């Protein structure tokens, strides 16, 4: 006889009836109670509106232990990847599950760098936007529009076509993002240079002009690569779950990624990096920090300390630690060590980490707290910060989308609800309404 399967027993205290719910075990992380048959068996739904206790899928890509402050991509600690790999390595790892061999790496990089151009007709789409349009709005539109260019040639049941679509997203995101920036400053779009690394080419498309040579600073190239690595994936966050949700309908991957970009934009998610910089600018000087800490603690004030807190991390976000170090290195390399914003951010962090309110709620700096200071030092405008995040996260989105499509248990995502509206009632014609 085999070992008894682990389970939970749930009892309906109204009737005394009991059901056994199987326990599923991952390789790491909390066990999961399988409620898939719960409704069919009991006629009840489970209720978890913000998914605080719900595993929405099975995944083998990224693991977070929020209490320990641990982040692993396919088992590899983020610190080791940040130190020893590059973004192309990480992309291959997330997409295929293993680090590439030297031959695989060369081919992958070559393939990605040879699909960087966008369709000439796509370039004209930008003209429809106001020059001061938020670049995240432009990203949603242009990435969504990719579906119009490749829709007929995508069969999402075919793994080859799925990979082609994934490569296209990864290859073209920096080109589309850089064009959004160029459009906002009225400069011509710069074509990609496939002889450069992914990160150097991104910087080239952002900052080169047709009339001047632009030499990519290797310190900034490495910093950009690192930022891309740190943001590449983060398991089932809001934007990734959105990509999975949209993708579960069988929609084309560009539409699913555009949905992910839209979800990322919010200040509680990727939009936080922009919000942090705006907050630091507003605080301005160290002596005003207590005033803002007080506001963040006031339950009647909607103000929150941006770049602080996380649904999963109840410890220092490991990405924030690396980001803080990189911030120092970049400022050093640019001879901007006395950047007042960094000093302000560090003081704000120190005060918050000693404050009982933040300690009790386990609110620590997250990845967005220091990234904006690096972006600003790199001369990337504040409104582009979340776009940088979107470029980085596109690999996570396509990796998770591929995983979802190949999951044999995959069905259209369809949450249920606790209905609290009116009971069934008869329509009242207009002339009888009071
Ligand atoms: N400043 C002040 N109080 C906060 C903050 C903050 N940044 N974050 C959470 N709290 C308080 C919150 O008011 C609540 O207090 P109480 O228990 O007294 O009602 C408690 O901490 C728990 O917060 P929550 O809103 O229930 O937590 P959540 O898991 O739903 O939200 C979060 C997580 C990241 C949206 C939130 O911490 C937040 O709004 N942070 C600021 C925005 C931010 O930095 N977002 C980037 C997240 S990391 C990158 C990414 O995922 O894109």
CSV table of N, CA and C in Angstrom, one decimal, residues 237-333:
chain,number,residue,atom,x,y,z
A,237,UNK,N,3.4,38.1,-10.7
A,237,UNK,CA,3.0,39.5,-10.3
A,237,UNK,C,1.8,39.9,-11.2
A,238,UNK,N,1.3,41.1,-11.0
A,238,UNK,CA,0.1,41.6,-11.7
A,238,UNK,C,0.2,41.6,-13.2
A,239,UNK,N,1.3,42.1,-13.7
A,239,UNK,CA,1.4,42.2,-15.2
A,239,UNK,C,1.6,40.8,-15.8
A,240,UNK,N,2.4,39.9,-15.1
A,240,UNK,CA,2.6,38.6,-15.7
A,240,UNK,C,1.3,37.8,-15.6
A,241,UNK,N,0.5,38.0,-14.5
A,241,UNK,CA,-0.8,37.3,-14.4
A,241,UNK,C,-1.7,37.8,-15.5
A,242,UNK,N,-1.6,39.1,-15.8
A,242,UNK,CA,-2.4,39.7,-16.9
A,242,UNK,C,-2.1,39.0,-18.2
A,243,UNK,N,-0.8,38.9,-18.5
A,243,UNK,CA,-0.4,38.2,-19.7
A,243,UNK,C,-0.9,36.8,-19.8
A,244,UNK,N,-0.8,36.1,-18.6
A,244,UNK,CA,-1.4,34.7,-18.6
A,244,UNK,C,-2.9,34.7,-18.8
A,245,UNK,N,-3.5,35.6,-18.1
A,245,UNK,CA,-5.0,35.7,-18.2
A,245,UNK,C,-5.4,36.0,-19.7
A,246,UNK,N,-4.8,37.0,-20.3
A,246,UNK,CA,-5.1,37.3,-21.7
A,246,UNK,C,-4.8,36.2,-22.6
A,247,UNK,N,-3.6,35.6,-22.4
A,247,UNK,CA,-3.1,34.5,-23.2
A,247,UNK,C,-4.0,33.3,-23.1
A,248,UNK,N,-4.6,33.1,-21.9
A,248,UNK,CA,-5.4,31.9,-21.7
A,248,UNK,C,-6.6,31.8,-22.7
A,249,UNK,N,-7.0,33.0,-23.3
A,249,UNK,CA,-8.1,33.0,-24.2
A,249,UNK,C,-7.6,32.6,-25.6
A,250,UNK,N,-6.3,32.4,-25.8
A,250,UNK,CA,-5.8,32.0,-27.1
A,250,UNK,C,-5.5,33.3,-28.0
A,251,UNK,N,-5.5,34.4,-27.3
A,251,UNK,CA,-5.2,35.7,-28.1
A,251,UNK,C,-3.8,35.6,-28.6
A,252,UNK,N,-3.4,36.5,-29.6
A,252,UNK,CA,-2.1,36.5,-30.1
A,252,UNK,C,-1.1,37.1,-29.0
A,253,UNK,N,0.1,36.6,-29.0
A,253,UNK,CA,1.0,37.0,-27.9
A,253,UNK,C,1.3,38.5,-27.8
A,254,UNK,N,1.3,39.2,-28.9
A,254,UNK,CA,1.6,40.6,-28.8
A,254,UNK,C,0.4,41.4,-28.1
A,255,UNK,N,-0.8,40.9,-28.3
A,255,UNK,CA,-1.9,41.5,-27.6
A,255,UNK,C,-1.8,41.1,-26.1
A,256,UNK,N,-1.4,39.9,-25.8
A,256,UNK,CA,-1.2,39.5,-24.4
A,256,UNK,C,-0.1,40.4,-23.7
A,257,UNK,N,1.0,40.6,-24.4
A,257,UNK,CA,2.1,41.4,-23.9
A,257,UNK,C,1.6,42.9,-23.7
A,258,UNK,N,0.9,43.4,-24.7
A,258,UNK,CA,0.3,44.8,-24.5
A,258,UNK,C,-0.5,44.9,-23.3
A,259,UNK,N,-1.3,43.8,-23.0
A,259,UNK,CA,-2.1,43.8,-21.8
A,259,UNK,C,-1.2,43.9,-20.5
A,260,UNK,N,-0.1,43.1,-20.6
A,260,UNK,CA,0.9,43.1,-19.5
A,260,UNK,C,1.5,44.5,-19.3
A,261,UNK,N,1.8,45.2,-20.4
A,261,UNK,CA,2.4,46.6,-20.3
A,261,UNK,C,1.4,47.5,-19.6
A,262,UNK,N,0.1,47.3,-20.0
A,262,UNK,CA,-1.0,48.2,-19.4
A,262,UNK,C,-1.0,47.9,-17.8
A,263,UNK,N,-0.9,46.7,-17.4
A,263,UNK,CA,-1.0,46.3,-16.0
A,263,UNK,C,0.3,46.8,-15.3
A,264,UNK,N,1.4,46.8,-16.0
A,264,UNK,CA,2.7,47.2,-15.3
A,264,UNK,C,2.7,48.7,-15.0
A,265,UNK,N,1.9,49.5,-15.8
A,265,UNK,CA,2.0,50.9,-15.7
A,265,UNK,C,1.6,51.5,-14.4
A,266,UNK,N,0.7,50.8,-13.7
A,266,UNK,CA,0.2,51.3,-12.4
A,266,UNK,C,1.2,51.6,-11.4
A,267,UNK,N,1.0,52.6,-10.5
A,267,UNK,CA,2.1,53.0,-9.5
A,267,UNK,C,2.3,51.9,-8.4
A,268,UNK,N,1.3,51.0,-8.2
A,268,UNK,CA,1.5,50.0,-7.3
A,268,UNK,C,2.5,48.9,-7.8
A,269,UNK,N,2.7,48.9,-9.1
A,269,UNK,CA,3.5,47.9,-9.8
A,269,UNK,C,4.7,48.6,-10.5
A,270,UNK,N,4.9,48.5,-11.8
A,270,UNK,CA,6.1,49.0,-12.4
A,270,UNK,C,6.1,50.5,-12.4
A,271,UNK,N,4.9,51.2,-12.3
A,271,UNK,CA,4.9,52.6,-12.3
A,271,UNK,C,5.5,53.2,-11.1
A,272,UNK,N,5.9,52.4,-10.1
A,272,UNK,CA,6.4,52.9,-8.8
A,272,UNK,C,7.8,53.5,-9.1
A,273,UNK,N,8.6,53.1,-10.1
A,273,UNK,CA,9.9,53.7,-10.2
A,273,UNK,C,9.8,55.2,-10.6
A,274,UNK,N,8.8,55.4,-11.4
A,274,UNK,CA,8.5,56.9,-11.8
A,274,UNK,C,8.0,57.6,-10.6
A,275,UNK,N,7.1,57.0,-9.8
A,275,UNK,CA,6.5,57.6,-8.7
A,275,UNK,C,7.6,57.9,-7.6
A,276,UNK,N,8.6,57.0,-7.5
A,276,UNK,CA,9.6,57.2,-6.4
A,276,UNK,C,10.4,58.5,-6.8
A,277,UNK,N,10.8,58.6,-8.0
A,277,UNK,CA,11.6,59.8,-8.4
A,277,UNK,C,10.8,61.1,-8.2
A,278,UNK,N,9.5,61.0,-8.5
A,278,UNK,CA,8.6,62.2,-8.4
A,278,UNK,C,8.5,62.5,-6.9
A,279,UNK,N,8.4,61.4,-6.1
A,279,UNK,CA,8.3,61.6,-4.6
A,279,UNK,C,9.6,62.2,-4.0
A,280,UNK,N,10.7,61.7,-4.5
A,280,UNK,CA,12.0,62.2,-3.9
A,280,UNK,C,12.2,63.7,-4.3
A,281,UNK,N,11.8,64.0,-5.6
A,281,UNK,CA,11.8,65.4,-6.0
A,281,UNK,C,10.9,66.3,-5.1
A,282,UNK,N,9.8,65.8,-4.8
A,282,UNK,CA,8.8,66.5,-4.0
A,282,UNK,C,9.3,66.7,-2.6
A,283,UNK,N,9.9,65.7,-2.0
A,283,UNK,CA,10.5,65.8,-0.6
A,283,UNK,C,11.6,66.8,-0.6
A,284,UNK,N,12.5,66.7,-1.6
A,284,UNK,CA,13.5,67.7,-1.9
A,284,UNK,C,14.7,67.7,-0.9
A,285,UNK,N,14.4,67.9,0.4
A,285,UNK,CA,15.5,68.0,1.3
A,285,UNK,C,15.3,67.1,2.5
A,286,UNK,N,16.4,66.7,3.2
A,286,UNK,CA,16.3,65.7,4.3
A,286,UNK,C,15.4,66.1,5.4
A,287,UNK,N,15.4,67.5,5.6
A,287,UNK,CA,14.6,67.9,6.8
A,287,UNK,C,13.1,67.7,6.5
A,288,UNK,N,12.7,67.5,5.3
A,288,UNK,CA,11.2,67.3,5.0
A,288,UNK,C,10.8,65.8,5.1
A,289,UNK,N,11.8,64.9,5.3
A,289,UNK,CA,11.5,63.5,5.3
A,289,UNK,C,10.4,63.1,6.4
A,290,UNK,N,10.6,63.6,7.7
A,290,UNK,CA,9.6,63.3,8.7
A,290,UNK,C,8.2,63.6,8.3
A,291,UNK,N,8.0,64.7,7.6
A,291,UNK,CA,6.7,65.1,7.2
A,291,UNK,C,6.1,64.1,6.3
A,292,UNK,N,6.9,63.5,5.4
A,292,UNK,CA,6.4,62.5,4.4
A,292,UNK,C,6.2,61.2,5.1
A,293,UNK,N,7.1,60.9,6.0
A,293,UNK,CA,6.9,59.6,6.8
A,293,UNK,C,5.6,59.7,7.5
A,294,UNK,N,5.3,60.8,8.1
A,294,UNK,CA,4.1,61.0,8.9
A,294,UNK,C,2.9,60.8,7.9
A,295,UNK,N,2.9,61.4,6.8
A,295,UNK,CA,1.8,61.2,5.8
A,295,UNK,C,1.6,59.8,5.4
A,296,UNK,N,2.8,59.1,5.2
A,296,UNK,CA,2.7,57.7,4.8
A,296,UNK,C,2.0,56.8,5.8
A,297,UNK,N,2.2,57.2,7.1
A,297,UNK,CA,1.6,56.4,8.2
A,297,UNK,C,0.2,56.8,8.5
A,298,UNK,N,-0.3,57.9,8.0
A,298,UNK,CA,-1.6,58.4,8.3
A,298,UNK,C,-2.7,57.6,7.4
A,299,UNK,N,-3.5,56.8,8.1
A,299,UNK,CA,-4.5,56.0,7.4
A,299,UNK,C,-5.5,56.8,6.6
A,300,UNK,N,-5.6,58.1,6.9
A,300,UNK,CA,-6.6,59.0,6.2
A,300,UNK,C,-5.9,59.7,5.0
A,301,UNK,N,-4.6,59.5,4.8
A,301,UNK,CA,-3.9,60.1,3.7
A,301,UNK,C,-3.5,59.0,2.7
A,302,UNK,N,-3.9,59.2,1.4
A,302,UNK,CA,-3.7,58.1,0.5
A,302,UNK,C,-2.2,58.0,0.1
A,303,UNK,N,-1.4,59.0,0.6
A,303,UNK,CA,0.1,58.9,0.2
A,303,UNK,C,0.8,57.7,0.8
A,304,UNK,N,1.6,57.1,0.0
A,304,UNK,CA,2.4,55.9,0.4
A,304,UNK,C,3.8,56.2,0.1
A,305,UNK,N,4.7,55.6,0.8
A,305,UNK,CA,6.1,55.8,0.5
A,305,UNK,C,6.4,54.9,-0.7
A,306,UNK,N,6.6,55.5,-1.8
A,306,UNK,CA,6.8,54.8,-3.1
A,306,UNK,C,8.1,54.1,-3.0
A,307,UNK,N,8.1,52.8,-3.6
A,307,UNK,CA,9.4,52.1,-3.6
A,307,UNK,C,9.5,51.3,-2.3
A,308,UNK,N,8.5,51.3,-1.4
A,308,UNK,CA,8.5,50.6,-0.2
A,308,UNK,C,7.4,49.6,-0.2
A,309,UNK,N,7.6,48.4,0.4
A,309,UNK,CA,6.6,47.4,0.6
A,309,UNK,C,6.5,46.5,-0.6
A,310,UNK,N,6.0,45.3,-0.4
A,310,UNK,CA,5.8,44.3,-1.4
A,310,UNK,C,4.8,43.3,-1.0
A,311,UNK,N,4.0,42.8,-1.9
A,311,UNK,CA,3.1,41.7,-1.5
A,311,UNK,C,3.8,40.5,-1.0
A,312,UNK,N,4.9,40.1,-1.6
A,312,UNK,CA,5.6,38.9,-1.3
A,312,UNK,C,6.8,39.1,-0.4
A,313,UNK,N,7.6,40.1,-0.6
A,313,UNK,CA,8.8,40.3,0.2
A,313,UNK,C,8.4,40.8,1.6
A,314,UNK,N,8.7,40.1,2.6
A,314,UNK,CA,8.5,40.7,4.0
A,314,UNK,C,9.9,40.8,4.6
A,315,UNK,N,10.9,41.1,3.7
A,315,UNK,CA,12.3,41.2,4.1
A,315,UNK,C,12.8,42.1,3.0
A,316,UNK,N,14.1,42.5,3.1
A,316,UNK,CA,14.7,43.4,2.1
A,316,UNK,C,14.6,42.7,0.7
A,317,UNK,N,14.0,43.4,-0.3
A,317,UNK,CA,14.0,42.9,-1.7
A,317,UNK,C,15.4,42.7,-2.2
A,318,UNK,N,15.8,41.5,-2.5
A,318,UNK,CA,17.2,41.3,-2.9
A,318,UNK,C,17.6,42.1,-4.1
A,319,UNK,N,16.7,42.4,-4.9
A,319,UNK,CA,17.0,43.3,-6.1
A,319,UNK,C,17.3,44.7,-5.7
A,320,UNK,N,16.7,45.2,-4.6
A,320,UNK,CA,16.9,46.5,-4.1
A,320,UNK,C,18.3,46.6,-3.6
A,321,UNK,N,18.8,45.6,-3.0
A,321,UNK,CA,20.2,45.6,-2.4
A,321,UNK,C,21.2,45.7,-3.6
A,322,UNK,N,21.0,44.9,-4.7
A,322,UNK,CA,21.9,45.0,-5.8
A,322,UNK,C,21.8,46.4,-6.5
A,323,UNK,N,20.5,46.8,-6.6
A,323,UNK,CA,20.3,48.1,-7.2
A,323,UNK,C,21.0,49.3,-6.5
A,324,UNK,N,21.0,49.2,-5.1
A,324,UNK,CA,21.6,50.3,-4.4
A,324,UNK,C,23.1,50.3,-4.7
A,325,UNK,N,23.7,49.1,-4.7
A,325,UNK,CA,25.2,49.0,-5.0
A,325,UNK,C,25.5,49.5,-6.4
A,326,UNK,N,24.6,49.1,-7.4
A,326,UNK,CA,24.8,49.6,-8.8
A,326,UNK,C,24.7,51.1,-8.8
A,327,UNK,N,23.8,51.6,-8.1
A,327,UNK,CA,23.5,53.0,-8.1
A,327,UNK,C,24.8,53.8,-7.7
A,328,UNK,N,25.5,53.3,-6.6
A,328,UNK,CA,26.7,53.9,-6.2
A,328,UNK,C,27.8,53.8,-7.3
A,329,UNK,N,27.9,52.6,-7.9
A,329,UNK,CA,28.9,52.4,-9.0
A,329,UNK,C,28.7,53.3,-10.2
A,330,UNK,N,27.4,53.4,-10.6
A,330,UNK,CA,27.1,54.3,-11.7
A,330,UNK,C,27.4,55.8,-11.4
A,331,UNK,N,27.0,56.2,-10.2
A,331,UNK,CA,27.2,57.6,-9.8
A,331,UNK,C,28.7,57.9,-9.7
A,332,UNK,N,29.5,56.9,-9.2
A,332,UNK,CA,30.9,57.0,-9.1
A,332,UNK,C,31.5,57.1,-10.5
A,333,UNK,N,31.1,56.2,-11.4
A,333,UNK,CA,31.7,56.2,-12.8
A,333,UNK,C,31.3,57.5,-13.5
